[in-house]
XYZ file of N, CA and C in Angstrom:
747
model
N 128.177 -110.875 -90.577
C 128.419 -111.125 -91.996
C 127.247 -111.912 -92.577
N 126.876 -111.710 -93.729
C 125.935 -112.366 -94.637
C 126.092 -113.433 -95.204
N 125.374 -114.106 -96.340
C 125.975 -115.141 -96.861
C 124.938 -115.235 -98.473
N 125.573 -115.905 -99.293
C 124.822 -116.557 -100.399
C 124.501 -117.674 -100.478
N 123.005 -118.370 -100.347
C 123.157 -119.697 -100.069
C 122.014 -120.230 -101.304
N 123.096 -120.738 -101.598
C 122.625 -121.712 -102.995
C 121.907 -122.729 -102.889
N 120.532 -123.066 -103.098
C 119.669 -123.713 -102.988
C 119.117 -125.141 -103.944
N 119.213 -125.835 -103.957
C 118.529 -127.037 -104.862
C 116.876 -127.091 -104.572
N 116.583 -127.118 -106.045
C 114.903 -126.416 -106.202
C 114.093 -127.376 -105.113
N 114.225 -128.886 -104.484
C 113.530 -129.690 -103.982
C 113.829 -128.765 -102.535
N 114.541 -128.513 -102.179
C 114.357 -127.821 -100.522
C 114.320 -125.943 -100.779
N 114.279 -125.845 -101.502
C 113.600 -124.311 -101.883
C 112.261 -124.441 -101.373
N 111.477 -125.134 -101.839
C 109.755 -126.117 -101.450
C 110.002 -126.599 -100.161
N 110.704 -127.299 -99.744
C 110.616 -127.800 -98.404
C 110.808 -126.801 -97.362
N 111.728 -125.626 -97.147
C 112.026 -124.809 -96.529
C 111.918 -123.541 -96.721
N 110.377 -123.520 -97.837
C 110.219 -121.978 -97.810
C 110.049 -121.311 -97.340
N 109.104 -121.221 -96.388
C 109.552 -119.680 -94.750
C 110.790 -119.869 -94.468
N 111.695 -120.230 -94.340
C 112.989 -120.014 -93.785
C 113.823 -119.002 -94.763
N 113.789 -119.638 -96.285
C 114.255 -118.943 -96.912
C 113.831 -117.073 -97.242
N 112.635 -117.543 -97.463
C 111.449 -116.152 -97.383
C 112.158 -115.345 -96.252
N 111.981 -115.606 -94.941
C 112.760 -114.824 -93.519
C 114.366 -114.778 -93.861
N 114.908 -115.530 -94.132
C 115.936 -114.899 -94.814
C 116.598 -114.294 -95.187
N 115.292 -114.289 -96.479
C 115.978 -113.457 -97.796
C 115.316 -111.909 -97.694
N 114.444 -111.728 -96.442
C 114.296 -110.171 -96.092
C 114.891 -109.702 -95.040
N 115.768 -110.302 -94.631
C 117.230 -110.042 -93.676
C 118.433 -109.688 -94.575
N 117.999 -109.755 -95.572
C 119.207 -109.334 -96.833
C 119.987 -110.743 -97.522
N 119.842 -111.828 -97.068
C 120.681 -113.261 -97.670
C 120.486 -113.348 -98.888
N 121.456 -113.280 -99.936
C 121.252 -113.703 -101.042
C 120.683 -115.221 -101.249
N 119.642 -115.864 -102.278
C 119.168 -116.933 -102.155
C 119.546 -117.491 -103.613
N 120.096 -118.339 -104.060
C 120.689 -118.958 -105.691
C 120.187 -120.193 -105.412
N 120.166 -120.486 -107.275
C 119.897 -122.386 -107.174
C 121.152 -122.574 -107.191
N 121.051 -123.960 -106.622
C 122.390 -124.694 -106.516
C 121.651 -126.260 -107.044
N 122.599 -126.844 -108.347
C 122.014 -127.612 -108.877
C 122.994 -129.068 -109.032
N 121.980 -130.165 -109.071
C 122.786 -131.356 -109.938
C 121.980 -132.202 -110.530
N 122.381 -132.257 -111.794
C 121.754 -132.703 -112.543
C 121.219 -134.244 -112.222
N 121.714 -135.132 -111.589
C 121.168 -136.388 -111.450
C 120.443 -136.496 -110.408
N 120.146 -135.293 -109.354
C 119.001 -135.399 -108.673
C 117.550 -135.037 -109.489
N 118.088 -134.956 -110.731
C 116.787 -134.766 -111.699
C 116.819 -135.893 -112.686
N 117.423 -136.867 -112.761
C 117.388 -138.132 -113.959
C 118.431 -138.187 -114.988
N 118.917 -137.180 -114.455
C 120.424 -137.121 -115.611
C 121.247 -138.132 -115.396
N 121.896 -138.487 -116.512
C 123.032 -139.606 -116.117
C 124.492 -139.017 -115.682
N 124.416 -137.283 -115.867
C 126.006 -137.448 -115.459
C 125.902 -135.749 -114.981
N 127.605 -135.048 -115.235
C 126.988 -134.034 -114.456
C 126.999 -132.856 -115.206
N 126.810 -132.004 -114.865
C 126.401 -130.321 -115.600
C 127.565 -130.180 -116.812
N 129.068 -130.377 -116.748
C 129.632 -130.029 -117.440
C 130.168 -130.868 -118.514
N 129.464 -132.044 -118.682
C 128.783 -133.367 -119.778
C 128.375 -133.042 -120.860
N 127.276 -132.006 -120.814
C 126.263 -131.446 -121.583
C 126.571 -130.371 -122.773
N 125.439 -130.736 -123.744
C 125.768 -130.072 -124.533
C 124.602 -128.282 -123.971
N 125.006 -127.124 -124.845
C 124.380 -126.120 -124.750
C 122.739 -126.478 -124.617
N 121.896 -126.714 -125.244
C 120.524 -127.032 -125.292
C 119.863 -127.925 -124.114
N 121.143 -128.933 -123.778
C 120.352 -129.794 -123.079
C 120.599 -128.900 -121.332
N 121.859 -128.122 -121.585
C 121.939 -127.560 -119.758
C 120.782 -126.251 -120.231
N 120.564 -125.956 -120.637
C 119.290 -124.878 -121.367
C 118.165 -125.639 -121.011
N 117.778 -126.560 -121.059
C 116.774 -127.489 -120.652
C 116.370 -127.592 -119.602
N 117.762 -128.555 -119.189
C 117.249 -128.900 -117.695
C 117.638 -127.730 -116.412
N 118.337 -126.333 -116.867
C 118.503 -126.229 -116.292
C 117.081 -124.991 -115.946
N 116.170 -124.628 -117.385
C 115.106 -123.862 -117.572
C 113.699 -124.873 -116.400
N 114.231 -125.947 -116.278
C 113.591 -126.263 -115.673
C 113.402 -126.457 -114.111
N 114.401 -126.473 -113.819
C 115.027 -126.428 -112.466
C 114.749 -124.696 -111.906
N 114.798 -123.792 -112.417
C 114.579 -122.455 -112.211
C 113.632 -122.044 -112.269
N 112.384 -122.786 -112.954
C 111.103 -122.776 -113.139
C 110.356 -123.319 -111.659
N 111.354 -124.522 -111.068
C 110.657 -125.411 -110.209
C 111.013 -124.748 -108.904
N 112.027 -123.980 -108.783
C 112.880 -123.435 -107.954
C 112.062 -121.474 -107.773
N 111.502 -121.016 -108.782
C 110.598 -120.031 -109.135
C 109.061 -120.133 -108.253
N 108.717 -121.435 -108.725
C 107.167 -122.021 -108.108
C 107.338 -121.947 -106.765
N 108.634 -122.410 -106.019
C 108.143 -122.499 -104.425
C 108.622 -121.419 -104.149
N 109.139 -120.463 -104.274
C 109.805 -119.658 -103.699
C 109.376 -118.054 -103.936
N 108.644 -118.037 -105.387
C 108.055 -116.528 -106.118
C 108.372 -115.539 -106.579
N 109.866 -116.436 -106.796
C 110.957 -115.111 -107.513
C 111.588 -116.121 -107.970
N 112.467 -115.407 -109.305
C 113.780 -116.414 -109.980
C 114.665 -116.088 -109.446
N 115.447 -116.957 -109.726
C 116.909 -116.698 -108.937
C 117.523 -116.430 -109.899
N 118.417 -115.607 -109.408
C 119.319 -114.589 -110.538
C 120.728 -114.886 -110.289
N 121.358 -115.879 -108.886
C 122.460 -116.374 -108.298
C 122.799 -117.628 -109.301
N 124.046 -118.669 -109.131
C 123.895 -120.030 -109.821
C 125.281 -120.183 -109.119
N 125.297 -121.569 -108.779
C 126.409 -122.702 -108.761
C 126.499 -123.881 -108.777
N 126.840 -124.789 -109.705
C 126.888 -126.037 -110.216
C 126.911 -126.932 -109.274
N 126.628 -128.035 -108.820
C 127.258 -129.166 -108.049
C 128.842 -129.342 -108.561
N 129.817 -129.527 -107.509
C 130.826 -130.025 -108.225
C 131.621 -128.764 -108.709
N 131.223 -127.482 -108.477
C 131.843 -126.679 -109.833
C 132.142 -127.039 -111.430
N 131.262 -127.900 -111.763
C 130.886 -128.701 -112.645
C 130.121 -127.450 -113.934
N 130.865 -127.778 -115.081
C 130.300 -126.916 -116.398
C 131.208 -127.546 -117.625
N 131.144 -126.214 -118.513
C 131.697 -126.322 -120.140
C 132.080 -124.988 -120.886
N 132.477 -124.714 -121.501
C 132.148 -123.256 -122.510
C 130.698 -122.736 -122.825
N 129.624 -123.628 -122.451
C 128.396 -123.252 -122.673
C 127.582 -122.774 -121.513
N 128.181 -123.116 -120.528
C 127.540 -123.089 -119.407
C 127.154 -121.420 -119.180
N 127.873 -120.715 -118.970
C 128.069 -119.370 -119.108
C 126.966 -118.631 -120.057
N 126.794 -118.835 -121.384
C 126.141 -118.001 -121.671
C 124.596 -118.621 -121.871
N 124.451 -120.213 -121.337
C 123.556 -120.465 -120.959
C 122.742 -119.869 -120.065
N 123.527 -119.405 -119.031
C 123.072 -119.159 -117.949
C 122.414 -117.769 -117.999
N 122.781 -116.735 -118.914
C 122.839 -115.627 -119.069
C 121.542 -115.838 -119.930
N 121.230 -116.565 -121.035
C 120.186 -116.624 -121.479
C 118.645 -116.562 -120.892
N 118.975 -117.701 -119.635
C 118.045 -117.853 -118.470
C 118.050 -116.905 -117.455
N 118.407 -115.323 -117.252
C 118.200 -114.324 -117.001
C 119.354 -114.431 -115.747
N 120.215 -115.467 -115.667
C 120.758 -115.261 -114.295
C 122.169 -113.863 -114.245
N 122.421 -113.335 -113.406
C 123.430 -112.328 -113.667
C 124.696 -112.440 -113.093
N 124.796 -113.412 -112.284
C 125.890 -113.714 -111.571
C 125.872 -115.126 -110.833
N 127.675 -115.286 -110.458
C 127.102 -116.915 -110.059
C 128.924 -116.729 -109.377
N 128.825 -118.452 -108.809
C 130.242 -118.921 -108.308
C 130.592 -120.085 -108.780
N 130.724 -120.224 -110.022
C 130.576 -121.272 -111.169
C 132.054 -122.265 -110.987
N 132.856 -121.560 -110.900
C 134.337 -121.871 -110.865
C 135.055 -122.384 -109.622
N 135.763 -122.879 -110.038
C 137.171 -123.311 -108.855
C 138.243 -123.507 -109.415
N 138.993 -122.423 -109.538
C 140.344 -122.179 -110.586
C 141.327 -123.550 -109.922
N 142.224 -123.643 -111.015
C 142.820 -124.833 -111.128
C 142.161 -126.446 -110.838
N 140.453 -126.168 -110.491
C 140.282 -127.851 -110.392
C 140.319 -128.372 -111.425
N 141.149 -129.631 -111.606
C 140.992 -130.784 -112.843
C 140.194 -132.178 -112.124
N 139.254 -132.046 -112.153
C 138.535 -132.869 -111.489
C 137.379 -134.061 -112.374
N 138.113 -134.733 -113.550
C 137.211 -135.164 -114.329
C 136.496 -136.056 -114.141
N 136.395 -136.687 -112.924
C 134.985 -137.579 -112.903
C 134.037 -136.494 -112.552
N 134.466 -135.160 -112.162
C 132.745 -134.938 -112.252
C 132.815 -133.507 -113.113
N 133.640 -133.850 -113.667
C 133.533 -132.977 -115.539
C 133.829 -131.393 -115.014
N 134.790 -131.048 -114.231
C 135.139 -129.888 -113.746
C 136.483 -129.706 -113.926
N 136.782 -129.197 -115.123
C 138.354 -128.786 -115.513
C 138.337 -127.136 -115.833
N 139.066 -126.846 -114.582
C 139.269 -125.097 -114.469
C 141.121 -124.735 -114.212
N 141.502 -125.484 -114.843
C 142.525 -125.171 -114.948
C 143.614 -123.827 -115.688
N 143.755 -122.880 -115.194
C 144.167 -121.691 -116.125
C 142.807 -120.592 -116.122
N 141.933 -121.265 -115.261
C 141.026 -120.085 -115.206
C 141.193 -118.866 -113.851
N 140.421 -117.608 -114.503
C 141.060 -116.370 -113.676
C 140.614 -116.862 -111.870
N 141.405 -116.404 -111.270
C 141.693 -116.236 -109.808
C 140.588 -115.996 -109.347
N 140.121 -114.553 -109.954
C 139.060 -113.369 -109.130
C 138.038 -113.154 -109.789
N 137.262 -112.838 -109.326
C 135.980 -111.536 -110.220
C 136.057 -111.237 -111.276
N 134.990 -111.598 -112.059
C 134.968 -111.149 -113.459
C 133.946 -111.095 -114.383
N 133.571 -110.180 -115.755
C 132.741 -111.314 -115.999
C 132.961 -111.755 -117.035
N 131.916 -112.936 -117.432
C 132.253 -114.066 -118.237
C 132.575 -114.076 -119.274
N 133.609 -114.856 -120.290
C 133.590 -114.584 -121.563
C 132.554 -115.244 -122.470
N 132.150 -114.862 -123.239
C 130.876 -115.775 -123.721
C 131.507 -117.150 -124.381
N 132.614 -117.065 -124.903
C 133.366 -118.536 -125.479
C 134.114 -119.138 -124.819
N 135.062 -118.584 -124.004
C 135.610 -119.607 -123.391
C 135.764 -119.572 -121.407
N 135.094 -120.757 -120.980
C 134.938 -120.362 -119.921
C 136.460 -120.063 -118.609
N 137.347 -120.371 -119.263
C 138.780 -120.155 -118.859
C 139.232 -118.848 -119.120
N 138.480 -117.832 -119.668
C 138.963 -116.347 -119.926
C 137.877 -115.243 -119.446
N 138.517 -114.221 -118.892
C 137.866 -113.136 -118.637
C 137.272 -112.632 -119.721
N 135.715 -112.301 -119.879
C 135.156 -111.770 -120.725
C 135.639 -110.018 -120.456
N 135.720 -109.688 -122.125
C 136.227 -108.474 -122.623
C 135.621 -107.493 -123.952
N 135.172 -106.720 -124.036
C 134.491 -105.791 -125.368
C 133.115 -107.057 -125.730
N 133.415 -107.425 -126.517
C 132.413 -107.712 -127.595
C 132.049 -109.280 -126.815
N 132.819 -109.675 -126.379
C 133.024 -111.216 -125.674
C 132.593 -111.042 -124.255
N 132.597 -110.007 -123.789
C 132.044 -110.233 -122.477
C 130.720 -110.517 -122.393
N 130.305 -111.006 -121.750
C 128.947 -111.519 -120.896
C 128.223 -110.291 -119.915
N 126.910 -110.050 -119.758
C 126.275 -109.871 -118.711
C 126.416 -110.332 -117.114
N 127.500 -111.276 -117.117
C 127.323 -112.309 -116.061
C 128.868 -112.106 -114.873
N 128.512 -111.722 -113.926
C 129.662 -111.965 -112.526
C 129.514 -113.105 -112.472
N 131.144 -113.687 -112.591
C 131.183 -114.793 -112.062
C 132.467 -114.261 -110.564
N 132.524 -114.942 -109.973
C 133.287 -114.744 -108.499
C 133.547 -116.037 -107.961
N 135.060 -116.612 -108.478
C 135.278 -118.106 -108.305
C 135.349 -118.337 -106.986
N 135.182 -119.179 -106.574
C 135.861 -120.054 -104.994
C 137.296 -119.418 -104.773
N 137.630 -118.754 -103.627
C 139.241 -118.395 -103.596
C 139.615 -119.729 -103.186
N 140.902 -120.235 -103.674
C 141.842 -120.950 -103.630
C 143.289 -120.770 -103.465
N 144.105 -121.169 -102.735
C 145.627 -121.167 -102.974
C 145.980 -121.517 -103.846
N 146.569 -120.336 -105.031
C 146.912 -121.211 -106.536
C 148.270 -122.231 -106.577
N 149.060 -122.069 -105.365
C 150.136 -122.581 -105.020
C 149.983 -123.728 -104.181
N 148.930 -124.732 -104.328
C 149.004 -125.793 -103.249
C 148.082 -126.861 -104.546
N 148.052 -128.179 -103.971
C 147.105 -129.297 -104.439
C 146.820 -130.109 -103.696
N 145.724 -130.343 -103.491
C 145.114 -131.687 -102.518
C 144.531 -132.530 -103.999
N 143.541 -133.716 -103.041
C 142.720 -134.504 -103.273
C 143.486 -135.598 -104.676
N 144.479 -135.630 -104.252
C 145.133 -136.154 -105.405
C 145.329 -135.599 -106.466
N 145.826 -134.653 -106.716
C 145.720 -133.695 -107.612
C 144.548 -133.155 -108.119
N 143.335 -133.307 -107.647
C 142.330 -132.836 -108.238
C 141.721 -131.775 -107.957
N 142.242 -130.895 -107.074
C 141.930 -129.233 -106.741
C 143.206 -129.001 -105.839
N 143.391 -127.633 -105.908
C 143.807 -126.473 -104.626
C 143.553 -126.869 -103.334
N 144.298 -126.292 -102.708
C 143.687 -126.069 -101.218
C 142.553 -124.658 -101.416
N 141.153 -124.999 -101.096
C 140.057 -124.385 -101.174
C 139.648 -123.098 -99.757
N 139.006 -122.685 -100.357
C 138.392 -121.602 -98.390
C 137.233 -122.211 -98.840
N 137.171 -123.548 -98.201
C 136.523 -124.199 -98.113
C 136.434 -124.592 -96.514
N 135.048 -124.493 -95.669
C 135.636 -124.428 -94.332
C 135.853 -126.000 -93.953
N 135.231 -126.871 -94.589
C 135.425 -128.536 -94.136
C 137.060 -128.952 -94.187
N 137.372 -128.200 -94.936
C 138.793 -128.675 -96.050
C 139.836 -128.800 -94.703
N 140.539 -127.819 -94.002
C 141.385 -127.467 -93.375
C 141.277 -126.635 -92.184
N 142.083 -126.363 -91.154
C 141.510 -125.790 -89.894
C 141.801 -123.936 -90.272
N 141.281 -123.582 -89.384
C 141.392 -122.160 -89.466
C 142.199 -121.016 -89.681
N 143.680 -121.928 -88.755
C 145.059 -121.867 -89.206
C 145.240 -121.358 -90.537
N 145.373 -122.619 -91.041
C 145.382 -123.050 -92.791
C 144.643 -122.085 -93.590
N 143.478 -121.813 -93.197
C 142.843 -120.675 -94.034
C 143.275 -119.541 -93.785
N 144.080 -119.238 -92.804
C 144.382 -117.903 -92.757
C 145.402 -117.837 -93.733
N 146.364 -118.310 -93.885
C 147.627 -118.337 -94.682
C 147.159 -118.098 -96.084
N 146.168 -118.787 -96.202
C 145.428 -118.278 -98.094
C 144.722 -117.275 -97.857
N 143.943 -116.982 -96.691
C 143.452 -115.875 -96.932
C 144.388 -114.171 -96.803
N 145.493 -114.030 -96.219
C 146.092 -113.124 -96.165
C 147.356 -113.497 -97.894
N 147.375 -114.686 -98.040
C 148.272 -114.761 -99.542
C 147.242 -114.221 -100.687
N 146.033 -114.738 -100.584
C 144.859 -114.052 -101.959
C 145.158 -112.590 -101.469
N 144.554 -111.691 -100.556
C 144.688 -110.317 -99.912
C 146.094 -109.756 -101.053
N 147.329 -110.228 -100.166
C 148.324 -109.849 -100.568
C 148.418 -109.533 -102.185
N 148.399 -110.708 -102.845
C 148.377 -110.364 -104.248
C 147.188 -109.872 -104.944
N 145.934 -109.720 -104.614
C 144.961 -108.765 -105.519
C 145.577 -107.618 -104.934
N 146.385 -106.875 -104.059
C 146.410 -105.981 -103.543
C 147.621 -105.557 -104.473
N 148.549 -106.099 -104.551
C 150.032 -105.945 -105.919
C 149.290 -106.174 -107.062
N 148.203 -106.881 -107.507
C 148.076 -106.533 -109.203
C 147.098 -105.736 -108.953
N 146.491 -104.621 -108.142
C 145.742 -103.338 -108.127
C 144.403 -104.097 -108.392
N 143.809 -105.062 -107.421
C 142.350 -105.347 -108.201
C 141.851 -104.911 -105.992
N 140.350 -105.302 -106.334
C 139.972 -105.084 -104.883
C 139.585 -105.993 -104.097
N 140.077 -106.252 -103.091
C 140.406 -107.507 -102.268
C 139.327 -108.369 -101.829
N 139.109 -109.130 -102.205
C 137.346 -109.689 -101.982
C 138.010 -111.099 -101.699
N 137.429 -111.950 -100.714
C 136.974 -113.693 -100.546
C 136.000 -114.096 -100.934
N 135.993 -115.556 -101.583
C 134.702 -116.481 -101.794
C 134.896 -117.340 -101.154
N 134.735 -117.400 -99.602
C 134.266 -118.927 -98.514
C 133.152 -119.487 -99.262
N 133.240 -120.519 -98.772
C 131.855 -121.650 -98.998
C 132.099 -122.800 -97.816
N 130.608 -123.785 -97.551
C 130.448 -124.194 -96.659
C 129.222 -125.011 -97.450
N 128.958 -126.173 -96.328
C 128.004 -127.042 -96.703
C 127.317 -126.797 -95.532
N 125.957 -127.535 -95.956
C 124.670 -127.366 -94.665
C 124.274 -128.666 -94.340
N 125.744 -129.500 -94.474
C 125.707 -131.066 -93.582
C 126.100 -131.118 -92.532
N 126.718 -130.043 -91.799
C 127.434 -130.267 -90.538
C 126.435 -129.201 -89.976
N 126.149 -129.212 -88.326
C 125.353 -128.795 -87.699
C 126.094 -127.537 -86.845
N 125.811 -126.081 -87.534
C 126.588 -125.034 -87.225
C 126.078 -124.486 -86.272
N 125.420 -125.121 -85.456
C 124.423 -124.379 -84.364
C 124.708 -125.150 -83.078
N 125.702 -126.247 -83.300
C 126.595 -126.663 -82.475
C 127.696 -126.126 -82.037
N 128.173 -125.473 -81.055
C 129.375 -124.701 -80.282
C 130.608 -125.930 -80.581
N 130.541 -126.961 -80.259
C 131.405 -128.033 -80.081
C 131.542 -128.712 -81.666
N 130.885 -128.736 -82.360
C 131.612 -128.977 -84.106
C 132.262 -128.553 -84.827
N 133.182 -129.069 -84.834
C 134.469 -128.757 -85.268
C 134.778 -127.548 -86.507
N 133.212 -127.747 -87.402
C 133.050 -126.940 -88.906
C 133.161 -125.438 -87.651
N 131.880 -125.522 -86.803
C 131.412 -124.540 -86.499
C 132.836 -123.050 -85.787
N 133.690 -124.037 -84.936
C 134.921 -123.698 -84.627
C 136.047 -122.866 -85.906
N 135.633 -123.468 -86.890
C 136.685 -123.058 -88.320
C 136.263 -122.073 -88.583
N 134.903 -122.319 -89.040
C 133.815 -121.125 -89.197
C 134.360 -120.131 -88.175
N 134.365 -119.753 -86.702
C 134.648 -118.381 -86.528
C 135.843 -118.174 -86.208
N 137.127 -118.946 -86.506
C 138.261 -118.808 -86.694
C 138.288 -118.014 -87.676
N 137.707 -118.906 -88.798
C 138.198 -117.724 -90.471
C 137.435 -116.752 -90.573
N 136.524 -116.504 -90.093
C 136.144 -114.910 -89.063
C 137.179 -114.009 -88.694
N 137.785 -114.530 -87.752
C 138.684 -113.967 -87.508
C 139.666 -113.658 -88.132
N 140.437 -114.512 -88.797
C 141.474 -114.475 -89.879
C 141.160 -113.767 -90.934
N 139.633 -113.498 -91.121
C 139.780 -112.373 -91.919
C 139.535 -111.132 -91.334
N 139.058 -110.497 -90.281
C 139.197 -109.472 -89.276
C 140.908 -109.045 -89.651
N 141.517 -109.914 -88.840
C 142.749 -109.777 -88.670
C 143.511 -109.349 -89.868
N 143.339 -109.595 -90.913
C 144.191 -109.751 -92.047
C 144.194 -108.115 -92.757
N 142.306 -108.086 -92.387
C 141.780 -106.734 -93.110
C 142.625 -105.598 -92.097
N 142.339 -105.828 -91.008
C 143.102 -104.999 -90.422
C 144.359 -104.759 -90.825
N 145.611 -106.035 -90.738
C 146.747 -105.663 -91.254
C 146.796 -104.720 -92.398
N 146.021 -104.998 -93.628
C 146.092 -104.485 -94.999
C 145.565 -102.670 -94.611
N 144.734 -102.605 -93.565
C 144.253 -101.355 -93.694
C 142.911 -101.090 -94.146
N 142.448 -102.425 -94.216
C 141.045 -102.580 -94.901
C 139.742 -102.888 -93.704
N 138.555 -102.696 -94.485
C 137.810 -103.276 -93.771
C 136.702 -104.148 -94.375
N 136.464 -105.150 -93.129
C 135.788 -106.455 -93.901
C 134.241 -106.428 -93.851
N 133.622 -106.624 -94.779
C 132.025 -106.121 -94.787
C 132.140 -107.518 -96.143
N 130.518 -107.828 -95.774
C 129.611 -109.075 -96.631
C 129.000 -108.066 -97.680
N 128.989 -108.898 -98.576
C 128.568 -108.710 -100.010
C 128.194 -110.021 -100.799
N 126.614 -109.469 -101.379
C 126.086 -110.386 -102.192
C 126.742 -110.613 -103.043
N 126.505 -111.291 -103.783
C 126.946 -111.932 -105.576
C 126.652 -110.212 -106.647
N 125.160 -110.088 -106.384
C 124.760 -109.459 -107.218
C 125.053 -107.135 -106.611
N 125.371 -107.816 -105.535
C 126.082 -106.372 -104.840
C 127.188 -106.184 -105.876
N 127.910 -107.299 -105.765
C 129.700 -107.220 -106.517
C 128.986 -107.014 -107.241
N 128.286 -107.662 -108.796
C 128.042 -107.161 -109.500
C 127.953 -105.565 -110.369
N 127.296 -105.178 -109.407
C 126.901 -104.171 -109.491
C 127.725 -102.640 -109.331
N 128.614 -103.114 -108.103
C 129.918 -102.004 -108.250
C 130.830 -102.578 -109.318
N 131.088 -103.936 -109.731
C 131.978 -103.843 -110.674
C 131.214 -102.941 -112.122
N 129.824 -102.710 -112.280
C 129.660 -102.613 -113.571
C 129.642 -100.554 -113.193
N 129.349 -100.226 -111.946
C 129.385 -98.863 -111.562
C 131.209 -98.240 -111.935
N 131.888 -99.307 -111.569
C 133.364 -98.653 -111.687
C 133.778 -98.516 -113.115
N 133.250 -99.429 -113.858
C 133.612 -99.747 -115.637
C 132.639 -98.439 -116.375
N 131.410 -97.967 -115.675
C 130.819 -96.470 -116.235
C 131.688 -95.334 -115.886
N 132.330 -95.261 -115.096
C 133.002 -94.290 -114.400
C 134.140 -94.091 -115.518
């Protein structure tokens, strides 16, 4: 399986052959940003339209220089945004992203996705809680974090996430065959958004992330199987691209 790995422009520069080897193995490569590792006082979804237009034209610029391509991927620190964020982003040529984490109310770090869609979509240009539609839709895949819409951690401040730090492998299976189940009853096509951090050392057999990691491997093997499906990696901008092939059809 593949992966999308969202990058912050300072180790784009630090680790450019890696990424370069990579990203001609097929890895999707995105910025992954926060604003106060650049002098900001607070975070992405603070801002008004002009100023995430700013800093964020700049960050893609800096992120462009080491690397020799723009990135056309995006995800906030935090899942952190606004109603502007979106067609900001679209302005700055990006086409897709994992912007979201439905139901987080997470306001110290300005991430309220509460009532926003589940799955795949793309963006509405006004409000970032609605599927863009006709005249309102966006250029832009967004493809939230899957979550259990039926659970809450962190003190109420998100879902239980497929997030691999979050919970053991177990645990992810149960959301991952409950998401399955229901895109499969409202007729949409069954896709996951895992995510993972690159603080824990996955090249360790004996770390615990690394263990979850090919548990929920498995759990999704297993699941696809039950459904009748089969499980294959896909970029950001792959989805993209069959969603906009099925809407010509």
């Amino acid at each position: 399986l593949g992966a999308t790995l969202f990058v912050v422009p300072e180790a784009a520069g630090y680790h450019r052959q890696c990424f370069h080897e990579l990203h001609r193995t097929g890895v999707e490569i995105g910025l992954h940003y926060h604003p106060q590792d650049h002098g900001h006082p607070d975070f992405l979804g603070a801002f008004t339209a002009d100023e995430q237009r700013e800093m964020l034209a700049e960050a893609t610029a800096t992120w462009a220089g080491a690397l020799g391509w723009a990135p056309r991927v995006f995800r906030p620190g935090n899942f952190s945004a606004n109603d502007a964020t979106f067609p900001v982003l679209t302005s700055l040529g990006y086409l897709a992203g994992s912007v979201s984490c439905p139901l987080r109310n997470f306001g110290e770090v300005r991430a309220h996705w509460a009532g926003a869609p589940l799955d795949a979509h793309f963006a509405h240009r006004a409000n970032r809680l609605m599927p863009g539609d006709g005249t309102h839709a966006l250029d832009f895949l967004e493809a939230p974090l899957t979550v259990d819409w039926e659970s809450i951690m962190w003190g109420g401040r998100t879902p239980l996430e497929l997030r691999l730090e979050m919970v053991d492998a177990r645990a992810h299976g149960f959301t991952i065959r409950k998401v399955i189940q229901r895109q499969m009853d409202e007729g949409r096509q069954p896709h996951l958004v895992p995510m993972t951090h690159n603080v824990f050392d996955y090249s360790d057999c004996s770390e615990f992330r690394r263990q979850v990691l090919e548990g929920v491997i498995a759990e999704m093997q297993q699941a696809a199987g039950e459904q009748g499906l089969t499980l294959r990696s896909t970029t950001l901008l792959e989805l993209r691209a069959s969603r906009l092939a099925a809407v010509s059809r």
